[in-house]
Amino acid sequence: MEFKKNDTVTLYIEDMGHDGEGIGKADGYTLFVKDTVIGDKVEAKIMKMKKNYGYARLMKVLEPSKDRVQPRCPAARACGGCQLQFLSYEKQLEFKKNKVKGNLERIGGFENICIEQVIGMEEPWRYRNKAQFPVGKNKDGEIITGFYAGRTHSIISNKNCYLGTEVNEQILEEVLVYMKENHIEPYDEVSGTGLVRHVLIRCGFKTGEIMVCLVLNGDALPKAEKLTARLQEIPGMTSITFNVNKKRNNVILGDKIVKLWGQDYISDYIGEVQYRISPLSFYQVNPVQTEKLYNTALEYAGLTGKEIVWDLYCGIGTISLFLAQKAKQVYGVEIVPAAIADAKKNAERNGIANAEFYVGKAEDVLPKKYEEEGVSADVIVVDPPRKGCDEALLETMLKMNPERIVYVSCDSATLARDLKRLCAEKYEVKRVAVCDMFPQGVHVETVVLLSQQKPDDTIEIDLDLDELDATSAELKATYQEIKDYVLKEFGLKVSSLYISQVKRKCGIEVGENYNLPKSENARVPQCPKEKEEAIKAALKYFAMI
C-alpha cells in the first residue's frame, strides 16, 4: 500500500530512535512517532515522507504499552524538552544503556562491551540547578515566559518546569509582575525590539544560594530597584544581575554582566569541593548526579598521589579540583577565559595548590606544550563538548602515551568515534559506566577507562579443539558468529557439524578431522535443507561466499 502525507495509520511501536521517538511500520514503511514508547499501539498521522521512512504525529494511543506512564508535566507534549517523560524511569535507564552500547558497537566497532553500571537517580525530578526561560508575548498580547516548542521559537507558556527547582515559579511570577506594572516590553525576535530576552536562574543545591540574571536587549533595566526589592524577599536570594546581549542571534548570553544587588556569583559544592559560579560559568546542571559522575571518573583514574594529570575541557575546574585531591599535579585547559578565572579562584578558595590552568583550545594548548616543552602525563581526562575531541588532540594524547585515559562524554556517538581512534593503536577499553544526568530527556553521560595494551600482557583461554577450525581466522566469521546470525535472522539453531557440511558444499576448506563420527559405524546426520539455506545466507553476509 502506498502512503501519502496526512494519511492516518495504525502502528505498533517496536523500537525507539536515539532521540526518544517511537518507531513503527505500516505495511513495511518505517515511521518515527514522537511521544510513543515501545509496546504502544497507536493511531498516527503522516506529516513528512522520505523514500524509506517518514515522520508521523501521535493522534491517539489505542493500546498503551506496559511501560507507558502518565507524564507529570501537562505541557510535556507541546514543550518537547522531556522526550522520555512518557516512559517509565526503569525503561529510560535501559534505553540509555542500549543507546551507549549500540553506538560503541556500531560506530566504534567494539564487541562484547560490558557496561558495568547504569547510575540512575532515586528521585528523577527537580534536579536542574539552572534554567533559562525565554520571555515573549502570547497571541493575546500577554507577557509570558516558558520554553520554546521543539524546533521552533514559539514559547510554550510554563512557569513550573518539573525538572527545575520549585522556587523558579516564584521568581518568574515576580519578574512578570514587575514587567507588567512598569511597562517593560519583552524582546521580539522578528523586529529586534523590546528589552527582556531571557530570565536565567541558578540555585546552589547544597548552599541554598539563588541567582537571578535578566538577559537584556539594552544597557539598563528601568526601575531595577523595584524588581530587586521583590526578589530580595525570596529566601536564599544571593545574586541579582543583568546580562547585555543586543545581538540578533540565537545565543542566549552576551559578555557583559552588570550587578544590581548582592554578589555577582553564587557558590555550591560537589563533594567537599566548593565552586564559585557566575552567570557565564559552565557548571553541570544536575549536582546530585555530577558528584556520582566525578567519583566514577576519579575511581577510573586510579590516582595514588604520584600522578601528573591533564584535564582537558576543564570548564571552571570541576573535575580538575576533584582529581587534585588525589593527584600529584593537575593541569586544566579550557577555551573560555572567564571559566579559567573561576577555576583559579575555585582552587584558591579550596586551598588546592597542585592545580594549574591554561586558557585556550585543548587541541592547541596540549600539542604545543608537548612539542615545545615536552610535558608528560600519567593520566589524561577529557570531557569534551558534543562534537568530541579534535584529531590533533587525539594524536597528541597517543604521542604522550599516558598509562590511563578517562573519557567523560555527553555524546556516545562521538565518544565511539574517538575511542575507535585511540584503541586502533595502543589502548583498550577497560571499564564503562553510564550516568543519567538528564532524567526524562534522551541525553546521557558516559565514563570510559582506557588502559594501554602491553605487549607482555597474557590471558588464559580454554579451547575446545572440536570447535577450532584452522582456517577460520582467514574466513571472516567464527562458527559461533554464524550460529548467532542464523538464530537471530531465521530463528534456527544450527550445529558446527551442519556449518562444516555447508562450508564444504560451498568449496570452503575446513579442518580435516572436523566433527568426524566418534565410531567407525556411526551415522552422521545431514544438514536439513532449511538450515542449509540459512547457513548459506550467513556465509554470504560474512562475505565468505
Coordinates of C-alpha atoms in Angstrom, one line a residue:
M1 CA 0.0 0.0 0.0
E2 CA 1.3 3.5 -0.9
F3 CA 1.0 6.2 1.7
K4 CA 0.9 10.0 1.3
K5 CA 1.2 13.0 3.7
N6 CA -1.7 13.4 6.1
D7 CA -2.7 9.8 5.9
T8 CA -3.7 8.2 9.2
V9 CA -2.2 4.8 10.0
T10 CA -2.3 2.4 12.8
L11 CA 1.1 1.4 14.1
Y12 CA 2.6 -1.0 16.7
I13 CA 5.7 0.7 18.2
E14 CA 8.5 -1.8 18.2
D15 CA 11.6 0.3 18.7
M16 CA 12.9 3.7 19.8
G17 CA 15.3 6.1 18.0
H18 CA 18.2 7.9 19.5
D19 CA 16.1 11.0 20.1
G20 CA 13.5 9.0 22.0
E21 CA 10.9 8.8 19.2
G22 CA 9.0 5.6 18.8
I23 CA 9.5 3.5 15.6
G24 CA 6.7 1.5 13.9
K25 CA 6.0 0.1 10.5
A26 CA 2.9 0.5 8.3
D27 CA 3.0 -2.2 5.6
G28 CA 6.8 -2.3 5.9
Y29 CA 7.1 1.5 5.7
T30 CA 9.0 2.9 8.7
L31 CA 7.6 5.8 10.6
F32 CA 9.1 7.8 13.5
V33 CA 6.4 9.0 16.0
K34 CA 7.3 11.3 18.9
D35 CA 5.7 10.7 22.3
T36 CA 5.3 7.0 21.8
V37 CA 7.1 4.1 23.5
I38 CA 7.9 0.5 22.7
G39 CA 4.8 -1.6 23.0
D40 CA 2.3 1.2 22.2
K41 CA -0.4 0.6 19.6
V42 CA -1.2 4.0 18.2
E43 CA -3.0 6.0 15.6
A44 CA -0.7 8.4 13.9
K45 CA -0.9 11.0 11.1
I46 CA 1.9 11.1 8.5
M47 CA 3.5 14.6 8.5
K48 CA 6.6 14.1 6.4
M49 CA 7.7 11.4 4.0
K50 CA 11.0 10.3 2.6
K51 CA 11.8 7.4 0.3
N52 CA 12.4 4.7 3.0
Y53 CA 11.0 6.3 6.1
G54 CA 8.8 9.2 7.4
Y55 CA 7.6 11.1 10.4
A56 CA 4.2 11.0 11.9
R57 CA 2.3 12.7 14.7
L58 CA 0.7 10.8 17.5
M59 CA -3.1 11.2 17.3
K60 CA -4.3 8.6 19.7
V61 CA -2.9 5.8 21.9
L62 CA -5.1 2.8 21.1
E63 CA -3.4 0.3 23.4
P64 CA -0.8 1.7 25.8
S65 CA 2.5 -0.1 26.4
K66 CA 3.0 -1.7 29.9
D67 CA 6.0 0.7 30.2
R68 CA 4.0 3.9 29.3
V69 CA 3.4 6.3 32.2
Q70 CA 1.3 9.4 32.7
P71 CA 3.6 12.5 32.2
R72 CA 3.9 14.7 35.3
C73 CA 4.1 17.9 33.3
P74 CA 0.9 19.0 31.5
A75 CA 3.0 20.7 28.8
A76 CA 5.1 17.7 28.1
R77 CA 4.0 17.1 24.5
A78 CA 3.9 20.7 23.5
C79 CA 7.2 21.6 25.1
G80 CA 9.2 18.6 23.8
G81 CA 12.0 19.2 26.3
C82 CA 11.4 15.9 28.1
Q83 CA 11.4 13.4 25.2
L84 CA 11.1 10.3 27.6
Q85 CA 8.6 11.6 30.1
F86 CA 6.0 9.0 28.8
L87 CA 8.4 6.1 29.6
S88 CA 8.9 4.5 33.0
Y89 CA 12.1 5.5 34.6
E90 CA 13.4 2.0 34.7
K91 CA 12.9 1.7 31.0
Q92 CA 14.5 5.2 30.4
L93 CA 17.7 3.8 32.0
E94 CA 17.5 0.7 29.8
F95 CA 17.0 2.9 26.7
K96 CA 20.1 5.0 27.6
K97 CA 22.3 1.9 28.3
N98 CA 21.3 0.4 25.0
K99 CA 21.9 3.7 23.2
V100 CA 25.5 3.9 24.5
K101 CA 26.2 0.2 23.9
G102 CA 24.7 0.4 20.3
N103 CA 26.9 3.4 19.4
L104 CA 30.1 1.7 20.8
E105 CA 29.3 -1.4 18.8
R106 CA 28.0 0.2 15.6
I107 CA 30.3 3.3 15.3
G108 CA 33.3 2.2 17.4
G109 CA 33.4 -1.4 16.2
F110 CA 33.7 -2.7 19.8
E111 CA 32.4 -6.2 20.5
N112 CA 31.2 -7.6 23.8
I113 CA 31.3 -4.2 25.5
C114 CA 30.2 -4.6 29.2
I115 CA 28.6 -1.6 30.7
E116 CA 29.3 -2.3 34.4
Q117 CA 26.8 0.1 35.9
V118 CA 24.0 2.5 35.0
I119 CA 23.8 5.2 37.6
G120 CA 20.3 6.5 37.9
M121 CA 18.5 8.8 40.3
E122 CA 16.3 7.9 43.3
E123 CA 14.2 11.0 42.5
P124 CA 14.4 11.8 38.8
W125 CA 12.6 15.2 39.1
R126 CA 13.5 18.7 40.3
Y127 CA 17.2 18.0 39.6
R128 CA 18.3 21.0 37.5
N129 CA 20.2 23.8 39.3
K130 CA 19.9 26.1 36.2
A131 CA 17.1 27.2 33.9
Q132 CA 16.9 29.7 31.1
F133 CA 13.4 31.0 30.4
P134 CA 12.7 33.0 27.2
V135 CA 10.3 35.9 27.6
G136 CA 7.7 37.0 25.0
K137 CA 4.1 37.5 24.3
N138 CA 1.2 35.1 23.5
K139 CA -1.4 35.6 20.8
D140 CA -3.4 37.8 23.2
G141 CA -0.5 40.2 23.8
E142 CA 0.1 39.0 27.4
I143 CA 3.7 38.8 28.6
I144 CA 4.7 35.1 29.1
T145 CA 7.7 33.0 29.9
G146 CA 8.3 29.3 29.4
F147 CA 10.2 27.2 26.9
Y148 CA 10.5 27.0 23.1
A149 CA 8.5 24.3 21.5
G150 CA 10.7 21.7 19.7
R151 CA 12.5 23.1 16.6
T152 CA 10.6 26.4 16.9
H153 CA 10.9 29.8 18.6
S154 CA 7.3 29.7 19.7
I155 CA 7.2 30.0 23.5
I156 CA 5.1 27.4 25.4
S157 CA 3.9 29.3 28.5
N158 CA 5.1 27.5 31.6
K159 CA 6.4 28.8 34.9
N160 CA 6.6 25.4 36.6
C161 CA 9.0 23.0 34.9
Y162 CA 9.2 19.8 36.9
L163 CA 12.9 19.4 36.1
G164 CA 13.8 22.7 37.8
T165 CA 13.6 23.9 41.4
E166 CA 10.2 24.9 42.8
V167 CA 11.5 28.4 43.5
N168 CA 11.7 29.1 39.8
E169 CA 7.9 29.6 39.6
Q170 CA 8.0 32.3 42.3
I171 CA 10.9 34.1 40.7
L172 CA 9.2 34.1 37.2
E173 CA 6.0 35.4 38.7
E174 CA 7.8 38.3 40.3
V175 CA 9.6 39.2 37.1
L176 CA 6.4 39.1 35.1
V177 CA 4.5 41.3 37.6
Y178 CA 7.4 43.8 37.6
M179 CA 7.4 43.9 33.8
K180 CA 3.6 44.4 33.6
E181 CA 3.5 47.1 36.3
N182 CA 6.4 49.1 34.8
H183 CA 5.5 48.6 31.2
I184 CA 8.8 46.7 30.4
E185 CA 8.5 45.1 27.0
P186 CA 9.8 41.6 26.2
Y187 CA 12.2 41.1 23.3
D188 CA 10.6 40.5 19.9
E189 CA 12.9 38.4 17.6
V190 CA 11.2 39.5 14.4
S191 CA 11.5 43.2 14.9
G192 CA 14.5 43.2 17.2
T193 CA 12.7 45.5 19.7
G194 CA 11.8 45.0 23.3
L195 CA 14.1 44.7 26.3
V196 CA 13.9 41.4 28.3
R197 CA 15.0 38.4 26.4
H198 CA 15.5 35.6 29.0
V199 CA 15.5 35.0 32.7
L200 CA 18.4 32.9 33.9
I201 CA 18.1 31.3 37.3
R202 CA 20.8 29.2 39.1
C203 CA 20.5 27.6 42.5
G204 CA 23.1 26.1 44.8
F205 CA 21.7 22.8 46.0
K206 CA 24.0 22.5 49.0
T207 CA 24.4 26.2 49.9
G208 CA 20.8 27.2 49.1
E209 CA 22.1 30.3 47.3
I210 CA 20.0 31.7 44.4
M211 CA 21.0 33.8 41.4
V212 CA 18.7 35.7 39.0
C213 CA 20.1 37.2 35.8
L214 CA 17.9 39.0 33.3
V215 CA 19.2 39.0 29.7
L216 CA 18.6 42.4 28.1
N217 CA 18.5 43.8 24.7
G218 CA 19.9 47.0 26.2
D219 CA 22.3 48.6 28.6
A220 CA 20.0 49.3 31.5
L221 CA 17.0 48.0 33.4
P222 CA 14.4 50.7 34.2
K223 CA 13.2 50.9 37.8
A224 CA 15.5 48.0 38.6
E225 CA 15.2 48.7 42.4
K226 CA 11.5 47.6 42.2
L227 CA 12.5 44.2 40.9
T228 CA 15.4 43.7 43.3
A229 CA 13.2 44.7 46.2
R230 CA 10.7 41.9 45.2
L231 CA 13.4 39.3 44.6
Q232 CA 15.3 40.0 47.9
E233 CA 12.3 38.7 49.8
I234 CA 12.9 35.2 48.5
P235 CA 14.9 33.1 51.0
G236 CA 18.3 32.3 49.6
M237 CA 18.5 35.2 47.1
T238 CA 22.2 36.0 46.8
S239 CA 22.8 37.5 43.4
I240 CA 20.7 39.7 41.1
T241 CA 22.3 40.8 37.8
F242 CA 21.6 41.6 34.2
N243 CA 23.4 40.5 31.1
V244 CA 23.7 42.6 27.9
N245 CA 23.0 40.9 24.6
K246 CA 22.0 43.2 21.8
K247 CA 22.9 40.8 19.0
R248 CA 20.2 39.4 16.8
N249 CA 21.1 35.8 17.0
N250 CA 20.2 32.6 18.9
V251 CA 23.0 32.9 21.5
I252 CA 21.4 33.5 24.9
L253 CA 24.1 35.3 26.9
G254 CA 26.3 38.3 26.0
D255 CA 29.7 39.0 27.5
K256 CA 28.8 41.9 29.9
I257 CA 27.4 41.3 33.4
V258 CA 26.0 44.2 35.5
K259 CA 25.4 43.6 39.2
L260 CA 22.1 45.0 40.5
W261 CA 22.2 43.6 44.1
G262 CA 24.2 41.2 46.2
Q263 CA 27.1 39.3 44.7
D264 CA 27.7 38.6 41.0
Y265 CA 28.1 34.9 41.7
I266 CA 26.8 32.1 43.9
S267 CA 28.6 29.1 45.5
D268 CA 27.9 25.4 45.6
Y269 CA 29.6 22.2 46.5
I270 CA 30.3 19.0 44.6
G271 CA 31.5 16.6 47.3
E272 CA 33.9 18.5 49.5
V273 CA 35.0 21.0 46.8
Q274 CA 33.4 24.4 46.7
Y275 CA 32.8 26.2 43.4
R276 CA 32.1 29.8 42.6
I277 CA 29.5 30.1 39.8
S278 CA 28.9 33.3 37.7
P279 CA 26.1 33.7 35.1
L280 CA 28.6 32.9 32.4
S281 CA 30.1 29.8 34.1
F282 CA 29.7 26.3 32.8
Y283 CA 28.6 24.2 35.7
Q284 CA 26.9 20.8 35.5
V285 CA 23.1 21.2 35.8
N286 CA 22.5 18.1 37.9
P287 CA 24.7 18.4 41.0
V288 CA 23.4 15.1 42.6
Q289 CA 24.5 13.1 39.6
T290 CA 27.6 15.2 38.9
E291 CA 29.1 14.0 42.2
K292 CA 28.4 10.4 41.2
L293 CA 29.9 11.1 37.7
Y294 CA 33.0 12.7 39.1
N295 CA 33.5 10.0 41.7
T296 CA 33.4 7.4 38.9
A297 CA 35.9 9.4 36.9
L298 CA 38.2 9.7 40.0
E299 CA 37.9 5.9 40.6
Y300 CA 38.7 5.1 36.9
A301 CA 41.8 7.5 37.1
G302 CA 43.2 5.2 39.8
L303 CA 45.2 8.0 41.4
T304 CA 47.7 7.3 44.2
G305 CA 49.2 10.8 44.8
K306 CA 52.1 10.3 42.4
E307 CA 50.4 11.1 39.1
I308 CA 50.6 14.1 36.7
V309 CA 47.1 14.6 35.3
W310 CA 45.9 16.7 32.3
D311 CA 42.2 17.6 32.5
L312 CA 41.1 18.8 29.0
Y313 CA 37.9 20.9 28.5
C314 CA 38.1 21.6 32.3
G315 CA 35.4 24.4 32.5
I316 CA 35.6 26.1 35.9
G317 CA 37.8 23.3 37.2
T318 CA 35.1 21.0 38.4
I319 CA 36.8 17.7 37.5
S320 CA 40.3 19.2 37.9
L321 CA 39.8 20.0 41.6
F322 CA 38.2 16.6 42.2
L323 CA 41.3 15.0 40.7
A324 CA 43.7 17.3 42.5
Q325 CA 42.6 15.8 45.9
K326 CA 44.3 12.5 44.9
A327 CA 47.0 13.5 42.2
K328 CA 50.5 14.9 42.5
Q329 CA 49.7 17.7 39.9
V330 CA 46.7 18.6 37.7
Y331 CA 46.8 20.8 34.6
G332 CA 43.5 22.1 33.3
V333 CA 42.8 23.5 29.8
E334 CA 39.7 25.5 28.8
I335 CA 38.9 27.9 25.9
V336 CA 36.7 30.3 27.9
P337 CA 38.8 32.9 29.8
A338 CA 36.1 33.6 32.4
A339 CA 35.9 29.9 33.2
I340 CA 39.7 29.7 33.8
A341 CA 39.4 32.7 36.0
D342 CA 36.7 30.9 38.0
A343 CA 38.9 27.7 38.1
K344 CA 41.8 29.6 39.6
K345 CA 39.6 31.2 42.2
N346 CA 38.0 27.9 43.0
A347 CA 41.4 26.3 43.5
E348 CA 42.4 29.1 45.8
R349 CA 39.1 29.0 47.7
N350 CA 39.6 25.3 48.4
G351 CA 43.3 25.6 49.3
I352 CA 44.3 23.4 46.4
A353 CA 47.8 24.3 45.3
N354 CA 48.5 21.5 42.9
A355 CA 46.2 22.6 40.1
E356 CA 47.3 24.9 37.3
F357 CA 45.1 26.2 34.5
Y358 CA 45.6 27.3 30.9
V359 CA 43.3 29.3 28.6
G360 CA 43.0 28.0 25.0
K361 CA 41.7 25.2 22.8
A362 CA 42.7 21.8 24.1
E363 CA 43.8 20.9 20.6
D364 CA 46.1 23.9 20.5
V365 CA 47.4 24.0 24.1
L366 CA 48.3 20.4 24.7
P367 CA 50.2 19.8 21.3
K368 CA 52.1 23.0 21.8
K369 CA 53.1 22.1 25.4
Y370 CA 54.1 18.6 24.3
E371 CA 56.1 19.6 21.3
E372 CA 57.8 22.7 22.8
E373 CA 58.1 21.8 26.5
G374 CA 57.9 18.1 26.5
V375 CA 55.2 17.9 29.1
S376 CA 54.1 14.4 30.2
A377 CA 51.0 12.8 31.7
D378 CA 50.4 9.6 33.7
V379 CA 46.6 10.1 33.3
I380 CA 44.6 12.3 30.8
V381 CA 41.0 13.1 31.5
V382 CA 38.8 14.6 28.7
D383 CA 35.3 15.9 29.0
P384 CA 34.7 17.4 25.5
P385 CA 31.6 19.1 24.1
R386 CA 29.2 17.0 21.9
K387 CA 31.4 17.2 18.9
G388 CA 34.1 15.2 20.7
C389 CA 37.9 15.5 20.6
D390 CA 39.8 17.2 17.8
E391 CA 42.1 14.9 15.7
A392 CA 45.2 16.9 16.7
L393 CA 44.3 16.4 20.3
L394 CA 43.8 12.6 19.9
E395 CA 47.2 12.4 18.1
T396 CA 49.0 14.2 20.9
M397 CA 47.4 12.1 23.5
L398 CA 48.7 9.0 21.7
K399 CA 52.2 10.5 21.5
M400 CA 52.2 11.4 25.2
N401 CA 51.4 7.8 25.9
P402 CA 49.7 8.1 29.4
E403 CA 49.1 5.0 31.4
R404 CA 45.4 5.7 31.5
I405 CA 42.8 7.9 29.7
V406 CA 39.5 8.7 31.3
Y407 CA 37.0 9.8 28.7
V408 CA 33.8 11.6 30.1
S409 CA 31.3 12.0 27.2
C410 CA 28.0 13.7 26.8
D411 CA 27.5 12.2 23.3
S412 CA 28.1 8.4 22.9
A413 CA 28.3 8.7 19.1
T414 CA 31.4 11.0 19.1
L415 CA 32.7 9.0 22.1
A416 CA 32.6 5.8 20.0
R417 CA 34.4 7.5 17.1
D418 CA 37.2 8.8 19.3
L419 CA 37.6 5.5 21.2
K420 CA 38.0 3.7 17.9
R421 CA 40.9 6.1 17.0
L422 CA 42.6 5.7 20.4
C423 CA 42.1 1.9 20.5
A424 CA 43.4 1.4 17.0
E425 CA 47.0 1.6 18.2
K426 CA 47.8 1.2 21.9
Y427 CA 44.7 1.4 24.2
E428 CA 41.8 -0.8 25.1
V429 CA 38.5 -0.2 26.8
K430 CA 38.7 -1.5 30.3
R431 CA 35.6 -0.1 32.1
V432 CA 32.4 1.7 31.0
A433 CA 29.8 3.3 33.2
V434 CA 26.6 5.2 32.2
C435 CA 25.4 8.1 34.4
D436 CA 21.9 9.5 33.9
M437 CA 22.4 13.3 34.2
F438 CA 19.2 14.1 32.4
P439 CA 16.2 12.1 33.6
Q440 CA 13.2 12.4 31.3
G441 CA 15.5 13.5 28.4
V442 CA 17.4 11.5 25.9
H443 CA 21.0 12.7 26.7
V444 CA 23.3 10.6 28.8
E445 CA 26.8 10.8 30.2
T446 CA 29.3 8.0 29.8
V447 CA 32.6 7.4 31.6
V448 CA 35.2 5.1 29.9
L449 CA 38.6 4.0 31.2
L450 CA 41.2 3.3 28.6
S451 CA 44.4 1.5 29.5
Q452 CA 47.5 0.6 27.5
Q453 CA 47.7 -2.7 25.7
K454 CA 51.0 -4.0 26.9
P455 CA 52.9 -6.5 24.7
D456 CA 53.7 -8.7 27.6
D457 CA 50.1 -8.9 28.8
T458 CA 48.8 -12.5 28.7
I459 CA 45.4 -14.1 29.1
E460 CA 44.4 -17.7 29.7
I461 CA 41.7 -19.2 27.4
D462 CA 40.1 -22.6 27.1
L463 CA 39.9 -24.0 23.6
D464 CA 37.6 -26.8 22.5
L465 CA 39.6 -28.5 19.7
D466 CA 36.3 -29.7 18.2
E467 CA 35.4 -26.1 17.7
L468 CA 38.7 -25.0 16.3
D469 CA 38.9 -24.6 12.5
A470 CA 42.5 -23.8 11.3
T471 CA 41.2 -21.6 8.5
S472 CA 38.5 -19.7 10.4
A473 CA 40.8 -16.7 11.1
E474 CA 41.0 -16.2 7.3
L475 CA 37.3 -16.7 6.6
K476 CA 36.0 -13.6 8.5
A477 CA 33.5 -15.3 10.8
T478 CA 33.7 -17.9 13.5
Y479 CA 31.3 -20.8 13.9
Q480 CA 29.7 -19.1 16.9
E481 CA 29.1 -15.9 14.9
I482 CA 27.5 -17.9 12.1
K483 CA 25.3 -19.7 14.7
D484 CA 24.3 -16.4 16.2
Y485 CA 23.4 -14.8 12.9
V486 CA 21.3 -17.8 11.8
L487 CA 19.4 -17.8 15.2
K488 CA 18.8 -14.0 15.0
E489 CA 17.7 -13.8 11.4
F490 CA 16.0 -17.2 10.9
G491 CA 15.1 -18.4 14.4
L492 CA 17.0 -21.6 13.7
K493 CA 19.7 -23.4 15.8
V494 CA 22.4 -25.0 13.8
S495 CA 25.4 -27.1 14.9
S496 CA 29.0 -26.8 14.0
L497 CA 28.7 -30.1 12.1
Y498 CA 26.0 -28.6 9.8
I499 CA 28.1 -25.4 9.2
S500 CA 31.1 -27.5 8.2
Q501 CA 28.9 -29.6 5.8
V502 CA 27.6 -26.4 4.1
K503 CA 31.1 -24.9 4.0
R504 CA 32.4 -28.0 2.2
K505 CA 29.5 -27.8 -0.3
C506 CA 30.4 -24.2 -1.0
G507 CA 34.1 -25.0 -1.5
I508 CA 35.4 -23.6 1.8
E509 CA 38.1 -25.6 3.3
V510 CA 37.5 -26.9 6.9
G511 CA 39.6 -28.9 9.3
E512 CA 40.4 -32.4 8.0
N513 CA 39.1 -34.2 11.1
Y514 CA 36.3 -31.7 11.8
N515 CA 33.4 -33.4 13.6
L516 CA 34.1 -36.9 12.3
P517 CA 31.9 -39.6 13.9
K518 CA 33.0 -41.0 17.2
S519 CA 33.0 -44.6 15.9
E520 CA 33.6 -46.1 12.6
N521 CA 30.0 -47.2 12.0
A522 CA 28.3 -44.1 13.5
R523 CA 25.6 -42.4 11.4
V524 CA 26.4 -38.8 10.6
P525 CA 23.3 -36.6 10.5
Q526 CA 22.9 -34.4 7.4
C527 CA 22.0 -30.7 7.4
P528 CA 18.3 -30.2 6.6
K529 CA 17.5 -28.0 3.5
E530 CA 16.0 -25.1 5.5
K531 CA 19.1 -24.9 7.8
E532 CA 21.4 -25.2 4.8
E533 CA 19.8 -22.2 3.1
A534 CA 20.1 -20.2 6.4
I535 CA 23.8 -21.1 6.8
K536 CA 24.5 -20.1 3.2
A537 CA 22.8 -16.8 3.8
A538 CA 25.1 -16.3 6.8
L539 CA 28.2 -17.2 4.7
K540 CA 27.1 -14.5 2.2
Y541 CA 26.5 -12.0 4.9
F542 CA 30.1 -12.5 6.2
A543 CA 31.4 -12.3 2.6
M544 CA 32.7 -15.9 2.8
I545 CA 31.0 -17.0 -0.4

